[in-house]
Amino acid sequence: LWSSTVATDNIYAYPLCLQTIRLIYTRPFCLQVQVGSQPRWIGWKLTRTCCEYSPDTYRMRQAEYEQQPQNVDLPELQPKNKKKPFPVPIKKMLQDSRRDKRLAQMRIEKPLEAPKNGLLVPELVPVAYEVLDNWKVLIRGLSQLLNVVTVYGCRKCPQVHVGRVGHQIQDCYGSGSQRRNSHHSWARGSINDVLIPIESYHLFDPFGRRVKHETRFAYDRIPAIVELCIQAGVDLPQYPSRRRTSPVRMIGKKVINRGKFVDEPEPHRSEDCVSLLAELDTFSNQQGQSPSPSNVKELAERTLKAYLDVRRGVEQLMSKYTVKACGYCSEVHVGPWGHNVKLCGAFKHQWRDGKHGWQDAVIDEVIPPNYVWHVPDPSGPPLRSSLRSFYGKAPAVVELCVQAGAAIPDEYRPMMRTDIVIPEYEEARWPPVSLPVAEYHA
């Protein structure tokens, strides 16, 4: 806090200690405070400043900013030479582990609620069907929008760009990037570049035998979202699932009653599975195989709404049903515990004999957002590396739908930095100009 004293022509300021100031009274243009034992008058400028930066006003402005922030930075990229952070605090995990251990030592059965005990949650069954329907709409819409909006993928790194031409931002770290000055080597992309496929093993009984490394080829690999919906109550004849009528019982980590083992029914014909995967899998919906849409804007709005509904529904299902993810690689497994397949080739996989380091998954591991640069003007010049601080980013699905004519969702508007005016290339190189300081007179 600064106090001002009126002199002949200027206003001089000196610092005051907040702990020694006591407000006495005010009058129209002055404020009297007591500093120590001497009361002093402070000019009207301080009275107005105090009103502007009072705690109540600051809280109101902070609440307004949190409701509609101006800019939001992207989440930090996790280094590949470290394990991913746990979504659940380690302290809470240790507390739960100690509680389960104490119950196991006393031979007390572990209390389990649905779906941890193998039973379905009735109120989440409609949510699972809705997620599966929106997933079909999303895949079908993206395969048609790719005939309208161009998508590029780098041949040397995982970067993806949505736009008429590839951007010129020098952020390629793939092989041979030094010879190309970190410029990307663009090639025509597909739906797998926009919606990254995350697959999981389909299990007839998630509480049954684990998937071993030697028996991994006996299980089908389907999208993780489809497997989550199947375990949440969706019935697909091509991929049957066991529905229990009695709960699973456990003491500690040992299952004492899971019911007798039920043989998995014989698999359906491959033609039926292929026709179903054509609607549920991205590999069957490549570019050029779907007809061009007649109403692009309406299709973009419907596809974007389906994407947001899928994320919202999957997050609701993951709050109850267990989904595991490897802490080192992108492997995802839907079930109470992970599989034993030794295919992890990430950081220090030799120490684990190729086994995955399972932990609880988050929504971005099941549906990767795959952030790309936001193009404010698709028909304008390509993005430049010198102006990258003015550009925003968005998930590839959102950017694709926005360029096709859909409205920008409110939750992604701060991340895309739509309120920032991008300067011209020559204007950005201008040196900063120091403005003259205004003089205050009494």
Coordinates of C-alpha atoms in Angstrom, one line a residue:
L1 CA 0.0 0.0 0.0
W2 CA 1.3 3.4 -0.9
S3 CA 0.5 6.7 0.8
S4 CA 0.5 10.0 -1.1
T5 CA 1.3 13.5 0.4
V6 CA 0.2 16.6 -1.5
A7 CA 3.1 19.0 -2.2
T8 CA 3.3 22.1 -4.4
D9 CA 2.9 20.5 -7.8
N10 CA 3.5 16.8 -7.5
I11 CA 2.2 13.9 -5.4
Y12 CA 4.9 12.1 -3.5
A13 CA 4.4 8.5 -2.4
Y14 CA 5.9 6.4 0.3
P15 CA 5.1 2.8 1.5
L16 CA 3.0 2.1 4.5
C17 CA 2.9 -1.1 6.5
L18 CA -0.5 -2.9 6.4
Q19 CA -0.2 -4.0 10.0
T20 CA 0.1 -0.5 11.4
I21 CA -2.7 1.2 9.4
R22 CA -6.0 1.9 11.0
L23 CA -8.8 3.7 9.2
I24 CA -10.2 6.7 11.2
Y25 CA -12.7 8.5 9.0
T26 CA -13.1 9.9 5.5
R27 CA -14.3 13.1 3.9
P28 CA -15.2 13.9 0.3
F29 CA -11.6 13.9 -1.2
C30 CA -9.4 12.6 1.6
L31 CA -8.9 9.5 3.7
Q32 CA -7.3 9.7 7.2
V33 CA -5.4 6.7 8.5
Q34 CA -3.4 6.2 11.6
V35 CA 0.2 5.1 11.0
G36 CA 1.6 4.1 14.3
S37 CA 0.5 6.9 16.6
Q38 CA 0.4 9.8 14.1
P39 CA -2.8 10.2 11.9
R40 CA -2.1 11.3 8.4
W41 CA -4.3 12.4 5.5
I42 CA -4.2 10.5 2.2
G43 CA -5.4 11.9 -1.1
W44 CA -8.5 10.8 -3.0
K45 CA -6.5 8.8 -5.4
L46 CA -5.8 6.2 -2.7
T47 CA -9.4 6.0 -1.7
R48 CA -10.4 5.1 -5.3
T49 CA -7.5 2.6 -5.5
C50 CA -8.6 0.9 -2.3
C51 CA -12.1 0.5 -3.7
E52 CA -10.8 -1.0 -6.9
Y53 CA -8.5 -3.5 -5.3
S54 CA -10.5 -4.4 -2.2
P55 CA -10.8 -8.1 -1.4
D56 CA -14.4 -8.3 -2.4
T57 CA -13.8 -6.8 -5.8
Y58 CA -10.9 -9.1 -6.4
R59 CA -12.9 -12.1 -5.5
M60 CA -15.7 -11.0 -7.9
R61 CA -13.2 -10.5 -10.7
Q62 CA -11.6 -13.8 -10.0
A63 CA -14.9 -15.6 -10.0
E64 CA -15.8 -14.0 -13.4
Y65 CA -12.5 -15.0 -14.8
E66 CA -12.9 -18.6 -13.7
Q67 CA -16.3 -18.8 -15.2
Q68 CA -15.0 -17.6 -18.6
P69 CA -11.2 -17.5 -18.6
Q70 CA -9.4 -15.5 -21.3
N71 CA -6.6 -18.0 -22.2
V72 CA -6.0 -21.5 -21.0
D73 CA -2.6 -23.2 -21.4
L74 CA -2.4 -26.8 -22.6
P75 CA -1.5 -29.5 -20.1
E76 CA 2.2 -30.1 -19.8
L77 CA 3.7 -32.9 -21.9
Q78 CA 4.9 -35.7 -19.7
P79 CA 8.5 -36.8 -20.3
K80 CA 9.0 -40.2 -21.7
N81 CA 11.8 -41.1 -19.3
K82 CA 9.4 -40.9 -16.3
K83 CA 6.3 -42.6 -15.1
K84 CA 3.0 -40.9 -15.4
P85 CA 1.6 -39.3 -12.3
F86 CA -1.0 -41.2 -10.3
P87 CA -4.5 -39.9 -10.8
V88 CA -5.3 -40.9 -7.2
P89 CA -3.0 -39.5 -4.5
I90 CA -0.5 -42.0 -3.1
K91 CA -1.6 -41.2 0.4
K92 CA -5.1 -42.3 -0.3
M93 CA -3.9 -45.4 -2.0
L94 CA -1.8 -46.4 1.0
Q95 CA -4.7 -45.7 3.3
D96 CA -7.0 -48.0 1.3
S97 CA -4.3 -50.7 1.1
R98 CA -3.7 -50.6 4.9
R99 CA -7.5 -50.9 5.5
D100 CA -7.8 -53.9 3.2
K101 CA -4.8 -55.5 4.8
R102 CA -6.3 -55.1 8.3
L103 CA -9.5 -56.6 7.2
A104 CA -7.7 -59.5 5.5
Q105 CA -5.7 -60.2 8.7
M106 CA -8.9 -60.5 10.6
R107 CA -10.4 -62.7 7.9
I108 CA -13.2 -60.1 7.3
E109 CA -14.7 -60.0 3.8
K110 CA -14.0 -56.9 1.8
P111 CA -17.1 -54.8 1.3
L112 CA -17.7 -54.4 -2.5
E113 CA -20.4 -52.4 -4.3
A114 CA -21.5 -52.7 -7.8
P115 CA -19.7 -52.9 -10.2
K116 CA -16.7 -53.8 -8.1
N117 CA -18.5 -57.0 -7.2
G118 CA -19.2 -58.1 -10.8
L119 CA -22.8 -56.8 -10.9
L120 CA -24.2 -54.2 -13.2
V121 CA -25.2 -50.6 -12.2
P122 CA -28.8 -50.3 -13.5
E123 CA -28.7 -46.5 -13.8
L124 CA -25.6 -46.6 -16.0
V125 CA -26.9 -49.1 -18.6
P126 CA -28.8 -46.4 -20.6
V127 CA -25.6 -44.2 -20.4
A128 CA -23.6 -47.1 -22.0
Y129 CA -26.1 -47.5 -24.9
E130 CA -26.0 -43.7 -25.4
V131 CA -22.2 -43.6 -25.5
L132 CA -22.2 -46.5 -28.1
D133 CA -24.7 -44.7 -30.3
N134 CA -22.8 -41.4 -30.1
W135 CA -19.6 -43.3 -30.9
K136 CA -21.1 -44.6 -34.1
V137 CA -22.3 -41.1 -35.1
L138 CA -18.8 -39.7 -34.4
I139 CA -17.0 -42.2 -36.6
R140 CA -19.5 -41.9 -39.4
G141 CA -19.4 -38.1 -39.3
L142 CA -15.6 -37.9 -39.2
S143 CA -15.3 -40.2 -42.2
Q144 CA -17.6 -37.9 -44.2
L145 CA -16.0 -34.7 -43.0
L146 CA -12.6 -35.8 -44.2
N147 CA -13.8 -35.5 -47.7
V148 CA -14.4 -31.7 -47.1
V149 CA -11.6 -30.7 -44.7
T150 CA -8.0 -31.8 -45.3
V151 CA -6.0 -33.4 -42.6
Y152 CA -2.2 -33.8 -42.7
G153 CA 0.1 -36.0 -40.7
C154 CA 3.9 -35.7 -40.3
R155 CA 5.9 -38.7 -41.7
K156 CA 8.5 -38.4 -39.0
C157 CA 6.6 -37.4 -35.8
P158 CA 3.1 -37.8 -34.4
Q159 CA 2.1 -34.1 -35.3
V160 CA -1.2 -33.6 -37.0
H161 CA -2.5 -30.5 -38.8
V162 CA -6.0 -29.7 -39.9
G163 CA -6.2 -27.2 -42.7
R164 CA -5.8 -26.5 -46.4
V165 CA -2.0 -26.6 -46.3
G166 CA 0.4 -27.8 -43.6
H167 CA 1.7 -25.2 -41.2
Q168 CA 5.3 -23.9 -41.2
I169 CA 5.9 -24.1 -37.4
Q170 CA 9.3 -25.6 -36.7
D171 CA 8.5 -28.1 -34.0
C172 CA 9.3 -31.5 -35.6
Y173 CA 11.5 -33.7 -33.4
G174 CA 11.4 -36.8 -35.6
S175 CA 14.3 -38.5 -37.5
G176 CA 16.2 -36.1 -39.8
S177 CA 14.6 -33.0 -38.3
Q178 CA 18.0 -31.3 -38.1
R179 CA 18.4 -31.5 -41.8
R180 CA 15.0 -30.0 -42.3
N181 CA 15.4 -27.3 -39.7
S182 CA 12.6 -28.9 -37.6
H183 CA 10.1 -28.5 -40.5
H184 CA 7.5 -31.2 -40.8
S185 CA 7.2 -33.6 -43.7
W186 CA 3.5 -33.5 -44.4
A187 CA 1.4 -36.4 -45.9
R188 CA -2.3 -36.8 -46.3
G189 CA -3.9 -38.0 -43.0
S190 CA -6.8 -40.3 -42.2
I191 CA -9.4 -40.7 -39.5
N192 CA -6.8 -42.5 -37.3
D193 CA -4.8 -39.2 -37.2
V194 CA -7.8 -37.3 -36.0
L195 CA -9.3 -39.9 -33.6
I196 CA -6.4 -41.9 -32.2
P197 CA -7.5 -45.6 -31.9
I198 CA -7.1 -47.0 -28.4
E199 CA -7.9 -50.7 -28.2
S200 CA -8.4 -53.2 -25.4
Y201 CA -8.8 -57.0 -25.1
H202 CA -12.4 -58.2 -25.0
L203 CA -13.1 -60.4 -22.0
F204 CA -16.1 -62.6 -21.6
D205 CA -15.6 -62.6 -17.8
P206 CA -13.5 -59.6 -16.5
F207 CA -13.2 -61.4 -13.1
G208 CA -12.1 -64.7 -14.7
R209 CA -8.8 -65.8 -16.0
R210 CA -6.3 -63.1 -16.8
V211 CA -4.9 -62.6 -20.3
K212 CA -1.4 -64.2 -20.4
H213 CA 1.3 -63.5 -22.8
E214 CA 1.0 -67.0 -24.3
T215 CA -2.8 -66.7 -24.8
R216 CA -3.0 -63.2 -26.1
F217 CA -4.0 -64.2 -29.6
A218 CA -7.1 -66.0 -28.3
Y219 CA -8.8 -62.7 -27.4
D220 CA -10.2 -60.1 -29.7
R221 CA -8.9 -56.5 -29.7
I222 CA -11.7 -54.0 -29.9
P223 CA -11.9 -50.2 -29.2
A224 CA -11.6 -49.6 -25.4
I225 CA -14.8 -47.5 -25.5
V226 CA -16.8 -50.4 -26.9
E227 CA -15.4 -52.8 -24.3
L228 CA -16.3 -50.3 -21.6
C229 CA -19.9 -50.1 -22.9
I230 CA -20.1 -53.9 -23.1
Q231 CA -19.0 -54.3 -19.5
A232 CA -21.4 -51.6 -18.5
G233 CA -24.5 -53.4 -19.8
V234 CA -24.5 -53.2 -23.7
D235 CA -25.3 -56.6 -25.2
L236 CA -23.7 -57.3 -28.6
P237 CA -24.2 -60.8 -29.9
Q238 CA -20.8 -60.7 -31.7
Y239 CA -19.0 -60.0 -28.3
P240 CA -20.9 -61.8 -25.5
S241 CA -20.2 -60.9 -21.9
R242 CA -21.0 -62.8 -18.7
R243 CA -23.8 -61.2 -16.5
R244 CA -23.6 -62.3 -12.9
T245 CA -26.6 -62.8 -10.6
S246 CA -24.5 -63.3 -7.4
P247 CA -21.7 -60.9 -6.4
V248 CA -18.0 -61.6 -6.3
R249 CA -16.6 -62.0 -2.8
M250 CA -13.0 -61.1 -1.8
I251 CA -10.8 -61.1 1.3
G252 CA -8.0 -58.7 0.7
K253 CA -6.7 -59.3 -2.8
K254 CA -7.9 -62.9 -3.0
V255 CA -11.2 -63.8 -4.6
I256 CA -12.9 -66.4 -2.5
N257 CA -16.0 -66.7 -4.6
R258 CA -16.4 -65.7 -8.2
G259 CA -18.8 -68.4 -9.1
K260 CA -17.8 -71.4 -11.2
F261 CA -15.9 -70.8 -14.4
V262 CA -18.2 -70.5 -17.4
D263 CA -17.0 -71.5 -20.8
E264 CA -17.1 -68.7 -23.3
P265 CA -19.6 -69.4 -26.1
E266 CA -18.3 -70.1 -29.5
P267 CA -17.4 -67.0 -31.5
H268 CA -19.7 -65.8 -34.3
R269 CA -18.8 -65.8 -37.9
S270 CA -16.1 -63.4 -39.0
E271 CA -18.5 -61.8 -41.5
D272 CA -20.8 -60.7 -38.6
C273 CA -17.9 -59.2 -36.6
V274 CA -16.5 -57.4 -39.7
S275 CA -19.9 -55.8 -40.3
L276 CA -20.1 -54.7 -36.7
L277 CA -16.6 -53.3 -36.6
A278 CA -17.3 -51.3 -39.7
E279 CA -19.5 -49.1 -37.4
L280 CA -17.4 -49.3 -34.3
D281 CA -13.8 -49.2 -35.4
T282 CA -11.9 -46.4 -37.1
F283 CA -9.8 -48.8 -39.2
S284 CA -12.8 -49.7 -41.3
N285 CA -13.7 -46.0 -42.0
Q286 CA -10.8 -44.7 -44.0
Q287 CA -10.8 -41.6 -46.1
G288 CA -12.6 -41.8 -49.4
Q289 CA -14.8 -44.7 -48.5
S290 CA -17.7 -42.6 -47.2
P291 CA -19.7 -40.3 -49.5
S292 CA -19.4 -36.6 -49.3
P293 CA -22.1 -34.9 -47.1
S294 CA -24.8 -32.7 -48.5
N295 CA -25.1 -30.4 -45.6
V296 CA -21.6 -29.9 -44.2
K297 CA -22.5 -27.5 -41.4
E298 CA -25.3 -29.6 -40.0
L299 CA -23.0 -32.7 -40.1
A300 CA -20.2 -30.8 -38.3
E301 CA -22.6 -29.7 -35.6
R302 CA -23.9 -33.3 -35.1
T303 CA -20.4 -34.8 -35.1
L304 CA -19.1 -32.3 -32.6
K305 CA -22.0 -32.8 -30.3
A306 CA -21.5 -36.6 -30.5
Y307 CA -17.8 -36.1 -29.5
L308 CA -18.7 -34.1 -26.5
D309 CA -21.4 -36.5 -25.4
V310 CA -19.0 -39.5 -25.8
R311 CA -16.4 -37.8 -23.5
R312 CA -19.0 -36.9 -21.0
G313 CA -20.6 -40.4 -21.0
V314 CA -17.2 -42.2 -20.8
E315 CA -16.2 -40.1 -17.9
Q316 CA -19.4 -41.0 -16.1
L317 CA -18.9 -44.7 -16.8
M318 CA -15.2 -44.5 -15.6
S319 CA -16.4 -43.1 -12.3
K320 CA -17.8 -46.5 -11.5
Y321 CA -16.2 -49.1 -13.8
T322 CA -12.5 -49.8 -13.5
V323 CA -10.2 -48.9 -16.4
K324 CA -6.5 -49.5 -16.1
A325 CA -3.7 -47.7 -18.1
C326 CA 0.0 -48.4 -18.3
G327 CA 2.1 -45.7 -16.5
Y328 CA 4.7 -45.9 -19.2
C329 CA 3.0 -46.5 -22.6
S330 CA -0.5 -46.0 -24.1
E331 CA -1.9 -49.5 -23.4
V332 CA -5.4 -49.5 -21.8
H333 CA -7.2 -52.4 -20.3
V334 CA -10.9 -52.4 -19.2
G335 CA -11.4 -54.6 -16.1
P336 CA -10.7 -54.8 -12.4
W337 CA -7.0 -55.6 -13.0
G338 CA -4.6 -55.4 -15.9
H339 CA -3.5 -58.3 -18.2
N340 CA -0.1 -60.0 -18.1
V341 CA 0.9 -59.5 -21.7
K342 CA 4.6 -58.5 -22.0
L343 CA 4.5 -56.0 -24.8
C344 CA 5.5 -52.8 -23.0
G345 CA 8.5 -51.2 -24.7
A346 CA 8.6 -47.9 -22.9
F347 CA 10.9 -46.5 -20.3
K348 CA 12.9 -49.3 -18.4
H349 CA 10.8 -52.1 -19.8
Q350 CA 13.7 -54.4 -19.3
W351 CA 13.4 -54.1 -15.5
R352 CA 9.8 -55.2 -15.7
D353 CA 10.3 -58.0 -18.3
G354 CA 8.1 -56.2 -20.7
K355 CA 5.1 -56.1 -18.3
H356 CA 2.9 -53.0 -18.0
G357 CA 2.8 -50.7 -15.0
W358 CA -0.9 -50.6 -14.4
Q359 CA -2.6 -47.7 -12.7
D360 CA -6.1 -46.1 -12.8
A361 CA -6.8 -44.5 -16.2
V362 CA -8.0 -41.0 -16.9
I363 CA -10.4 -39.8 -19.6
D364 CA -7.5 -38.5 -21.8
E365 CA -5.9 -41.9 -21.9
V366 CA -9.1 -43.6 -23.1
I367 CA -10.0 -40.8 -25.6
P368 CA -6.7 -38.9 -26.4
P369 CA -7.5 -35.3 -27.3
N370 CA -4.7 -35.1 -29.9
Y371 CA -4.2 -31.3 -29.7
V372 CA -3.5 -29.5 -33.0
W373 CA -2.8 -25.8 -33.9
H374 CA -6.0 -23.8 -34.3
V375 CA -6.2 -22.1 -37.7
P376 CA -8.1 -18.8 -37.4
D377 CA -8.5 -18.3 -41.2
P378 CA -8.5 -21.6 -43.1
S379 CA -8.2 -19.7 -46.4
G380 CA -5.4 -17.5 -45.2
P381 CA -1.6 -17.9 -45.2
P382 CA -0.1 -20.9 -43.4
L383 CA 0.8 -20.6 -39.7
R384 CA 4.3 -19.2 -39.1
S385 CA 6.8 -20.3 -36.5
S386 CA 7.5 -16.7 -35.4
L387 CA 3.8 -16.1 -34.5
R388 CA 3.3 -19.4 -32.6
S389 CA 2.9 -17.5 -29.3
F390 CA -0.3 -16.0 -30.7
Y391 CA -1.9 -19.2 -31.9
G392 CA -4.1 -21.5 -29.8
K393 CA -4.7 -25.2 -29.9
A394 CA -7.7 -27.5 -29.8
P395 CA -8.4 -31.3 -30.1
A396 CA -8.2 -32.5 -33.6
V397 CA -11.9 -33.5 -33.7
V398 CA -13.0 -30.0 -32.5
E399 CA -10.7 -28.3 -35.0
L400 CA -12.0 -30.4 -37.8
C401 CA -15.6 -29.7 -37.0
V402 CA -15.0 -26.0 -36.5
Q403 CA -13.4 -25.6 -39.9
A404 CA -16.3 -27.5 -41.4
G405 CA -18.7 -24.9 -40.0
A406 CA -19.6 -25.9 -36.4
A407 CA -19.7 -23.3 -33.6
I408 CA -16.8 -23.3 -31.2
P409 CA -17.7 -24.9 -27.8
D410 CA -17.4 -22.6 -24.8
E411 CA -15.1 -25.0 -23.0
Y412 CA -12.5 -24.9 -25.8
R413 CA -12.8 -21.2 -26.7
P414 CA -10.1 -20.0 -24.2
M415 CA -7.7 -22.8 -25.3
M416 CA -8.1 -21.7 -29.0
R417 CA -7.4 -18.1 -28.1
T418 CA -10.1 -16.6 -30.2
D419 CA -9.9 -13.2 -28.5
I420 CA -6.3 -12.6 -29.5
V421 CA -5.6 -10.6 -32.7
I422 CA -2.8 -12.2 -34.6
P423 CA -0.4 -9.5 -35.9
E424 CA 1.2 -9.4 -39.3
Y425 CA 4.6 -10.9 -39.8
E426 CA 6.4 -7.5 -40.1
E427 CA 4.3 -6.0 -37.2
A428 CA 5.4 -8.8 -34.8
R429 CA 9.1 -7.9 -35.5
W430 CA 8.7 -4.2 -34.4
P431 CA 10.6 -3.3 -31.3
P432 CA 8.5 -2.4 -28.2
V433 CA 7.8 1.3 -27.8
S434 CA 8.1 2.9 -24.4
L435 CA 5.2 5.2 -23.6
P436 CA 5.7 8.5 -21.7
V437 CA 4.8 8.4 -18.0
A438 CA 1.9 10.8 -17.2
E439 CA 2.5 13.4 -14.4
Y440 CA 0.0 13.7 -11.6
H441 CA -0.7 17.1 -10.2
A442 CA -2.6 18.1 -7.1

